Coordinates of C-alpha atoms in Angstrom, one line a residue:
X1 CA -12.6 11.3 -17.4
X2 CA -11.7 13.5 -20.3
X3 CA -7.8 14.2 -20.0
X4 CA -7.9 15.7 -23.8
X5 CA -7.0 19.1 -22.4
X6 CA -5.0 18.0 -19.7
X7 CA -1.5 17.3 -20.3
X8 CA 0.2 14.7 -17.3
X9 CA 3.8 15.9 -16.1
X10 CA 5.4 13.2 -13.2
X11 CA 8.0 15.4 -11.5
X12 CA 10.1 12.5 -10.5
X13 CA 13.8 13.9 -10.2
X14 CA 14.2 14.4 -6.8
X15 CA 17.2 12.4 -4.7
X16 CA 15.4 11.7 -1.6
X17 CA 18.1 13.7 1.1
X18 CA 15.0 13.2 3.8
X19 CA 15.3 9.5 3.0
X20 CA 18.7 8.6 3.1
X21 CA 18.0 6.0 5.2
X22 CA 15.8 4.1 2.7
X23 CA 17.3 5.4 -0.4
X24 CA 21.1 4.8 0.4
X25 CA 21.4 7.2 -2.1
X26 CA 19.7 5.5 -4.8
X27 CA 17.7 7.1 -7.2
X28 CA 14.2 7.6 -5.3
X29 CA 11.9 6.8 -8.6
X30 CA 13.2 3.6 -8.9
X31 CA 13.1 2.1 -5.4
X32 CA 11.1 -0.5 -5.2
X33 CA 8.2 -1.2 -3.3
X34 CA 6.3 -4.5 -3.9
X35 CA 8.5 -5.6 -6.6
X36 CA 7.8 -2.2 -8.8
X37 CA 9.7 0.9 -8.9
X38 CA 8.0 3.9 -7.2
X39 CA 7.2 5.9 -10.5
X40 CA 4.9 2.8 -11.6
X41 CA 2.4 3.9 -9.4
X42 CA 1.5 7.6 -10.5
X43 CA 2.1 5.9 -13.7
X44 CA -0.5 3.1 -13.7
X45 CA -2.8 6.1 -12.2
X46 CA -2.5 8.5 -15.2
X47 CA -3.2 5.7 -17.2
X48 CA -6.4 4.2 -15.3
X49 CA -7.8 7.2 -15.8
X50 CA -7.4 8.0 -19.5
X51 CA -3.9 9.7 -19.9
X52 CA -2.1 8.3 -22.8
X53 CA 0.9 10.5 -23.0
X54 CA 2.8 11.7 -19.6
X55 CA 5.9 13.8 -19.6
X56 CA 8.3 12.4 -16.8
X57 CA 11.9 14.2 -15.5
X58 CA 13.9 11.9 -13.9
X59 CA 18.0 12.0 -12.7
X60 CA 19.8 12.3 -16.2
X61 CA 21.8 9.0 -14.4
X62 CA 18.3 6.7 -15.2
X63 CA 16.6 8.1 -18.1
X64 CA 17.2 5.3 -20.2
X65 CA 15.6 3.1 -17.8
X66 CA 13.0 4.8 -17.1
X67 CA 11.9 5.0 -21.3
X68 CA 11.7 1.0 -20.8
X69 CA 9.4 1.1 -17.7
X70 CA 6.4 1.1 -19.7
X71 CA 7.6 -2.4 -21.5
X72 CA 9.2 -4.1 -19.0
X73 CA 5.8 -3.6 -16.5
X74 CA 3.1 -3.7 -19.4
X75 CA 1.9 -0.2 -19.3
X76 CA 0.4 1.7 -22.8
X77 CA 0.8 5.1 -21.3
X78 CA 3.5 6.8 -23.8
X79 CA 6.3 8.7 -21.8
X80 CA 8.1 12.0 -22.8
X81 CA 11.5 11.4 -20.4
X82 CA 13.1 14.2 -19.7
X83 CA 16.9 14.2 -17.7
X84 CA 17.3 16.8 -15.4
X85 CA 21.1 17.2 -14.7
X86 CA 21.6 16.5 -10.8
X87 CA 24.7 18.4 -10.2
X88 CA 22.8 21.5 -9.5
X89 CA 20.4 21.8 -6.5
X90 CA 17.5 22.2 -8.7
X91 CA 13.6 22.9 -7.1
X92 CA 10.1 22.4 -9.0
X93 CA 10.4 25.6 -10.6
X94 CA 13.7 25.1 -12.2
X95 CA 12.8 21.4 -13.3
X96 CA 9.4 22.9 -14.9
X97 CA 11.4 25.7 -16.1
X98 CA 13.7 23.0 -18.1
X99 CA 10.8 21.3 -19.5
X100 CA 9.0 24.3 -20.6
X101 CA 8.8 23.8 -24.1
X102 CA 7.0 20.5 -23.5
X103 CA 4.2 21.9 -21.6
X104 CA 1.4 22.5 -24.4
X105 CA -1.7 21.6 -22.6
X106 CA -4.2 24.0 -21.4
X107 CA -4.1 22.4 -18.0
X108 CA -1.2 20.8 -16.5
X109 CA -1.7 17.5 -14.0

């Protein structure tokens, strides 16, 4: 797949409200499911098929564990992190909004 002109943004800030009952109001990226946070799958994706670089917004609360993700569960896909501040009740257009100047690609995935 050619992903040169397609930049890969993983809108992973949300805080899971409908899933309280999972969640117990952890951070949804991170939950786990078989032993791997849930952001490692659309991560490992992006990376199967060619991405290299993937801008990620997460809860400002685990930015710097997200940065280690790629380490700690061997992927080479290099991530952009982004915290998006959780006190306000932000939607998809604010959290794109915040990351604007980040989105360079002619196509966004």
């Amino acid at each position: 797949m050619v992903t040169s002109d397609i930049q890969a943004v993983v809108l992973a800030a949300g805080k899971g409200s409908r899933m309280m009952d999972i969640t117990g109001g952890a951070v949804k990226c991170l939950l786990t499911v078989r032993g791997l946070p849930l952001l490692y799958f659309p991560l490992k994706m992006l990376e199967k098929n060619g991405f290299q670089n993937a801008v990620v917004t997460v809860p400002d609360s685990v930015k710097s564990e997200v940065i280690k993700l790629p380490e700690r569960y061997k992927l080479s896909i290099r991530l952009d992190v982004v915290g998006v501040p959780m006190q306000e009740e932000w939607g998809t257009l604010d959290t794109l909004r915040h990351i604007s100047d980040k989105l360079t690609g002619s196509d966004i995935l």
